[in-house]
Amino acid sequence: MSLPNRHNPYRFDPYLERRAKIDYYADDPFLQQVVRHFAKGDFARIDAAARAVSQKASYRWRDLADAMARLEQRPTLQTWDAHHRRVDRVLRPAEALTLESEVFSEGLFSRRTDPLTRIVKMFLIYENGEACTACPLVCTEGMVAVLDAHAESAEAKAILEHVKEGRDGRFGVGAQFLSEIQGGSDVPANVCEAVLEDGAWRLFGTKFFCSVAHADYAVVTAKPRGSEAVGLFVAPLWQPGHENQRRNGLTVDRLKWKMGTCELPTAEMTFEGMFAYPVGPLDRGLANVVGVVLTLSRLTVGIASAASMRRAAREAAVYAEFREAFGQRLTGFPMVQAQLADMDRASRRTTAGAFKIHHAFHAPDKDERRTLEARELVMLQKFASSEDSTETIREAMAIFGGHGVMEDFSCLPRLFRDSAVNELWEGPRNVLLAQIHRDLHRASRKLAPREFVTGLLRGADAGVVAPIAATFEELVPLEALPIEACRRWDQACRALVHAYQDVALAEVEAS
Ligand SMILES: Cc1cc2nc3c(=O)[nH]c(=O)nc-3n(C[C@H](O)[C@H](O)[C@H](O)COP(=O)(O)OP(=O)(O)OC[C@H]3O[C@@H](n4cnc5c(N)ncnc54)[C@H](O)[C@@H]3O)c2cc1C
């Protein structure tokens, strides 16, 4: 009971002080355990790298991410400069420029950085949400991988060197422009045209979703004139020597007004003769962009989803330890205890699963079966974890009551909106579910669907494995899935990811 008090002394200060001190890595023994499990003999080195980057991500970069999220800080488009020169420049707040420069200075894609160190650092960076760094990192990672495999021209090799190792202390930033107005999932339906003129390729046409519109370079899909095959190109987005002054044969027509990833400029662009350099054989562009670029992006969405969940579960726990209702701490209510425990477990299993899938994906000398498993796991995780992330963040927001939806009270509304975007880009759920079905159907002569499931779920409870294996055995042989089977396919794929993540968590916890 309380008596009236016109000078209500209530303060959030103890909560804010506790929250401000949290170190994403040092204060997360579970994450350390995950790193120890996968790093094995390399743990001391990777642990030290994680601690160093966490010192930045948990404080300075967190504050920059929060500051740039304010409404008035959203990126804007400057089409003309004061001297009537067409510049098509994206204006971003100082916080975004600083954060991007500091994060890219980590040299995450350099040959000096091994995959596990990279992913641990990215995990910690992604605890801050998009912040105009997550998407640029993902796009650059895909660009490095595809150029590592296929850069042939001197220009493409120079771009690779800039994004991978930096130049004059600055690392190039990459983008990926595939989606067109008529559809993003159906990349073969691209109509952007590539024309060979005087020995140089130039691109003409429009792209409708161009994130990282401020980037230095982009990988771009386009069809060589007269061909139905999608080619892959890399292009500087500025004329060399005129960076941030003169565009390379393109106009930025509009910046999109988005629900999430608001700090990231996503543009609609028209190419009017943009110089570009082929990446790999031009009749293999689709395979390279899906097999390398999109696959890496999808893998990283899994890591980003886990990082958001970890952050959300922790934010909710810290608030619940502070806030009181009806005379007791929120943590005293069994309902809240159950919700916090569920969020924590969901975030732990998604994290363990994401690291295990990352490990499987980067395993050297994979045979045909391991390659197929890794490819399917990446797609399964992409759709399931991004949706789990949105759900967990929503639950975390609920612990905050009305404050949960206040944009400047905590980072959760921003993470929630970013997570909704993660569900859609890099392949929405249906597209991935359909692709997984096609892949397994095609592979089923060599690998029986049941064997695929039991192989992935080694170590899982037999009662969990049996219904998933039975559904795969029934549905994979079908050429096309009828409506009711689509529902069951969706559920079985989701159950498979969750069972895989549960095994990953048990392995980490037992280590
Ligand atoms: C914030 C944001 C930033 C983005 N940035 C970029 C970027 O930088 N570069 C880029 O190239 N793209 C970008 N995209 C585009 C994104 O990749 C596409 O939105 C996505 O690929 C889906 O394409 P679409 O929007 O045209 O949807 P559509 O392809 O029109 O799909 C619409 C619906 O139909 C479903 N569907 C499609 N095919 C099938 C099928 N075979 N079976 C069943 N259902 C199906 C989809 O699942 C979806 O639900 C971005 C998107 C967002 C939201």
mmCIF file with all atom_site columns, C-alpha atoms and ligand atoms in Angstrom, residues 135 139 176-180 182-186 209-212 258 260-261 264 266 421 424-431 434 438, ligand 1:
data_model
loop_
_atom_site.group_PDB
_atom_site.id
_atom_site.type_symbol
_atom_site.label_atom_id
_atom_site.label_alt_id
_atom_site.label_comp_id
_atom_site.label_asym_id
_atom_site.label_entity_id
_atom_site.label_seq_id
_atom_site.pdbx_PDB_ins_code
_atom_site.Cartn_x
_atom_site.Cartn_y
_atom_site.Cartn_z
_atom_site.occupancy
_atom_site.B_iso_or_equiv
_atom_site.pdbx_formal_charge
_atom_site.auth_seq_id
_atom_site.auth_comp_id
_atom_site.auth_asym_id
_atom_site.auth_atom_id
_atom_site.pdbx_PDB_model_num
ATOM   1  C CA  . CYS A 1 135 ? 23.834 -5.326  -43.548 1.00 0.00 ? 135 CYS A CA  1
ATOM   2  C CA  . CYS A 1 139 ? 27.107 -7.645  -48.046 1.00 0.00 ? 139 CYS A CA  1
ATOM   3  C CA  . GLN A 1 176 ? 24.437 -6.466  -53.198 1.00 0.00 ? 176 GLN A CA  1
ATOM   4  C CA  . PHE A 1 177 ? 21.906 -5.381  -55.821 1.00 0.00 ? 177 PHE A CA  1
ATOM   5  C CA  . LEU A 1 178 ? 19.754 -8.253  -57.064 1.00 0.00 ? 178 LEU A CA  1
ATOM   6  C CA  . SER A 1 179 ? 16.085 -7.452  -56.428 1.00 0.00 ? 179 SER A CA  1
ATOM   7  C CA  . GLU A 1 180 ? 14.084 -5.732  -59.132 1.00 0.00 ? 180 GLU A CA  1
ATOM   8  C CA  . GLN A 1 182 ? 8.948  -7.287  -60.559 1.00 0.00 ? 182 GLN A CA  1
ATOM   9  C CA  . GLY A 1 183 ? 10.330 -9.590  -57.831 1.00 0.00 ? 183 GLY A CA  1
ATOM   10 C CA  . GLY A 1 184 ? 13.190 -10.249 -55.472 1.00 0.00 ? 184 GLY A CA  1
ATOM   11 C CA  . SER A 1 185 ? 12.840 -13.979 -54.903 1.00 0.00 ? 185 SER A CA  1
ATOM   12 C CA  . ASP A 1 186 ? 12.800 -14.813 -58.592 1.00 0.00 ? 186 ASP A CA  1
ATOM   13 C CA  . PHE A 1 209 ? 16.055 -2.714  -53.204 1.00 0.00 ? 209 PHE A CA  1
ATOM   14 C CA  . CYS A 1 210 ? 19.595 -1.350  -52.971 1.00 0.00 ? 210 CYS A CA  1
ATOM   15 C CA  . SER A 1 211 ? 20.675 -1.415  -49.329 1.00 0.00 ? 211 SER A CA  1
ATOM   16 C CA  . VAL A 1 212 ? 23.990 0.132   -48.303 1.00 0.00 ? 212 VAL A CA  1
ATOM   17 C CA  . LYS A 1 258 ? 11.160 1.237   -43.953 1.00 0.00 ? 258 LYS A CA  1
ATOM   18 C CA  . GLY A 1 260 ? 13.067 -1.717  -39.668 1.00 0.00 ? 260 GLY A CA  1
ATOM   19 C CA  . THR A 1 261 ? 16.792 -1.331  -40.348 1.00 0.00 ? 261 THR A CA  1
ATOM   20 C CA  . LEU A 1 264 ? 20.475 1.652   -43.231 1.00 0.00 ? 264 LEU A CA  1
ATOM   21 C CA  . THR A 1 266 ? 17.906 1.243   -48.926 1.00 0.00 ? 266 THR A CA  1
ATOM   22 C CA  . VAL A 1 421 ? 13.319 -7.319  -41.802 1.00 0.00 ? 421 VAL A CA  1
ATOM   23 C CA  . LEU A 1 424 ? 12.132 -11.125 -45.279 1.00 0.00 ? 424 LEU A CA  1
ATOM   24 C CA  . TRP A 1 425 ? 15.408 -10.259 -46.918 1.00 0.00 ? 425 TRP A CA  1
ATOM   25 C CA  . GLU A 1 426 ? 17.921 -12.820 -48.162 1.00 0.00 ? 426 GLU A CA  1
ATOM   26 C CA  . GLY A 1 427 ? 15.035 -15.176 -48.974 1.00 0.00 ? 427 GLY A CA  1
ATOM   27 C CA  . PRO A 1 428 ? 11.643 -15.131 -47.257 1.00 0.00 ? 428 PRO A CA  1
ATOM   28 C CA  . ARG A 1 429 ? 10.379 -18.272 -45.535 1.00 0.00 ? 429 ARG A CA  1
ATOM   29 C CA  . ASN A 1 430 ? 8.346  -19.701 -48.439 1.00 0.00 ? 430 ASN A CA  1
ATOM   30 C CA  . VAL A 1 431 ? 11.183 -19.374 -50.879 1.00 0.00 ? 431 VAL A CA  1
ATOM   31 C CA  . ALA A 1 434 ? 10.369 -24.502 -51.392 1.00 0.00 ? 434 ALA A CA  1
ATOM   32 C CA  . ARG A 1 438 ? 13.452 -29.114 -54.225 1.00 0.00 ? 438 ARG A CA  1
HETATM 33 C C1  . LIG B 2 .   ? 14.780 -3.655  -45.794 1.00 0.00 ? 1   LIG B C1  1
HETATM 34 C C2  . LIG B 2 .   ? 15.085 -4.449  -47.019 1.00 0.00 ? 1   LIG B C2  1
HETATM 35 C C3  . LIG B 2 .   ? 16.285 -4.259  -47.651 1.00 0.00 ? 1   LIG B C3  1
HETATM 36 C C4  . LIG B 2 .   ? 16.599 -4.990  -48.795 1.00 0.00 ? 1   LIG B C4  1
HETATM 37 N N1  . LIG B 2 .   ? 17.815 -4.806  -49.395 1.00 0.00 ? 1   LIG B N1  1
HETATM 38 C C5  . LIG B 2 .   ? 18.108 -5.504  -50.521 1.00 0.00 ? 1   LIG B C5  1
HETATM 39 C C6  . LIG B 2 .   ? 19.358 -5.321  -51.174 1.00 0.00 ? 1   LIG B C6  1
HETATM 40 O O1  . LIG B 2 .   ? 20.217 -4.588  -50.724 1.00 0.00 ? 1   LIG B O1  1
HETATM 41 N N2  . LIG B 2 .   ? 19.589 -5.986  -52.317 1.00 0.00 ? 1   LIG B N2  1
HETATM 42 C C7  . LIG B 2 .   ? 18.666 -6.826  -52.869 1.00 0.00 ? 1   LIG B C7  1
HETATM 43 O O2  . LIG B 2 .   ? 18.933 -7.400  -53.911 1.00 0.00 ? 1   LIG B O2  1
HETATM 44 N N3  . LIG B 2 .   ? 17.470 -7.025  -52.267 1.00 0.00 ? 1   LIG B N3  1
HETATM 45 C C8  . LIG B 2 .   ? 17.181 -6.389  -51.110 1.00 0.00 ? 1   LIG B C8  1
HETATM 46 N N4  . LIG B 2 .   ? 15.976 -6.582  -50.478 1.00 0.00 ? 1   LIG B N4  1
HETATM 47 C C9  . LIG B 2 .   ? 14.961 -7.354  -51.180 1.00 0.00 ? 1   LIG B C9  1
HETATM 48 C C10 . LIG B 2 .   ? 14.705 -8.702  -50.609 1.00 0.00 ? 1   LIG B C10 1
HETATM 49 O O3  . LIG B 2 .   ? 15.764 -9.559  -50.859 1.00 0.00 ? 1   LIG B O3  1
HETATM 50 C C11 . LIG B 2 .   ? 13.389 -9.138  -51.238 1.00 0.00 ? 1   LIG B C11 1
HETATM 51 O O4  . LIG B 2 .   ? 12.381 -8.358  -50.657 1.00 0.00 ? 1   LIG B O4  1
HETATM 52 C C12 . LIG B 2 .   ? 13.140 -10.589 -51.070 1.00 0.00 ? 1   LIG B C12 1
HETATM 53 O O5  . LIG B 2 .   ? 14.050 -11.322 -51.839 1.00 0.00 ? 1   LIG B O5  1
HETATM 54 C C13 . LIG B 2 .   ? 11.725 -10.966 -51.526 1.00 0.00 ? 1   LIG B C13 1
HETATM 55 O O6  . LIG B 2 .   ? 11.444 -10.437 -52.777 1.00 0.00 ? 1   LIG B O6  1
HETATM 56 P P1  . LIG B 2 .   ? 10.117 -9.583  -53.009 1.00 0.00 ? 1   LIG B P1  1
HETATM 57 O O7  . LIG B 2 .   ? 10.052 -8.539  -51.963 1.00 0.00 ? 1   LIG B O7  1
HETATM 58 O O8  . LIG B 2 .   ? 10.072 -9.125  -54.413 1.00 0.00 ? 1   LIG B O8  1
HETATM 59 O O9  . LIG B 2 .   ? 8.957  -10.602 -52.738 1.00 0.00 ? 1   LIG B O9  1
HETATM 60 P P2  . LIG B 2 .   ? 8.351  -11.614 -53.779 1.00 0.00 ? 1   LIG B P2  1
HETATM 61 O O10 . LIG B 2 .   ? 9.450  -12.337 -54.463 1.00 0.00 ? 1   LIG B O10 1
HETATM 62 O O11 . LIG B 2 .   ? 7.359  -10.882 -54.619 1.00 0.00 ? 1   LIG B O11 1
HETATM 63 O O12 . LIG B 2 .   ? 7.584  -12.598 -52.800 1.00 0.00 ? 1   LIG B O12 1
HETATM 64 C C14 . LIG B 2 .   ? 6.318  -12.252 -52.243 1.00 0.00 ? 1   LIG B C14 1
HETATM 65 C C15 . LIG B 2 .   ? 5.803  -13.431 -51.424 1.00 0.00 ? 1   LIG B C15 1
HETATM 66 O O13 . LIG B 2 .   ? 5.672  -14.566 -52.259 1.00 0.00 ? 1   LIG B O13 1
HETATM 67 C C16 . LIG B 2 .   ? 6.334  -15.670 -51.676 1.00 0.00 ? 1   LIG B C16 1
HETATM 68 N N5  . LIG B 2 .   ? 6.901  -16.526 -52.714 1.00 0.00 ? 1   LIG B N5  1
HETATM 69 C C17 . LIG B 2 .   ? 7.771  -16.191 -53.677 1.00 0.00 ? 1   LIG B C17 1
HETATM 70 N N6  . LIG B 2 .   ? 8.125  -17.271 -54.386 1.00 0.00 ? 1   LIG B N6  1
HETATM 71 C C18 . LIG B 2 .   ? 7.475  -18.319 -53.838 1.00 0.00 ? 1   LIG B C18 1
HETATM 72 C C19 . LIG B 2 .   ? 7.438  -19.726 -54.103 1.00 0.00 ? 1   LIG B C19 1
HETATM 73 N N7  . LIG B 2 .   ? 8.178  -20.265 -55.062 1.00 0.00 ? 1   LIG B N7  1
HETATM 74 N N8  . LIG B 2 .   ? 6.651  -20.496 -53.340 1.00 0.00 ? 1   LIG B N8  1
HETATM 75 C C20 . LIG B 2 .   ? 5.903  -19.966 -52.345 1.00 0.00 ? 1   LIG B C20 1
HETATM 76 N N9  . LIG B 2 .   ? 5.902  -18.655 -52.047 1.00 0.00 ? 1   LIG B N9  1
HETATM 77 C C21 . LIG B 2 .   ? 6.675  -17.840 -52.773 1.00 0.00 ? 1   LIG B C21 1
HETATM 78 C C22 . LIG B 2 .   ? 7.431  -15.064 -50.816 1.00 0.00 ? 1   LIG B C22 1
HETATM 79 O O14 . LIG B 2 .   ? 7.830  -15.941 -49.770 1.00 0.00 ? 1   LIG B O14 1
HETATM 80 C C23 . LIG B 2 .   ? 6.739  -13.836 -50.281 1.00 0.00 ? 1   LIG B C23 1
HETATM 81 O O15 . LIG B 2 .   ? 5.986  -14.202 -49.155 1.00 0.00 ? 1   LIG B O15 1
HETATM 82 C C24 . LIG B 2 .   ? 15.663 -5.912  -49.315 1.00 0.00 ? 1   LIG B C24 1
HETATM 83 C C25 . LIG B 2 .   ? 14.455 -6.103  -48.657 1.00 0.00 ? 1   LIG B C25 1
HETATM 84 C C26 . LIG B 2 .   ? 14.163 -5.400  -47.518 1.00 0.00 ? 1   LIG B C26 1
HETATM 85 C C27 . LIG B 2 .   ? 12.867 -5.652  -46.829 1.00 0.00 ? 1   LIG B C27 1
#
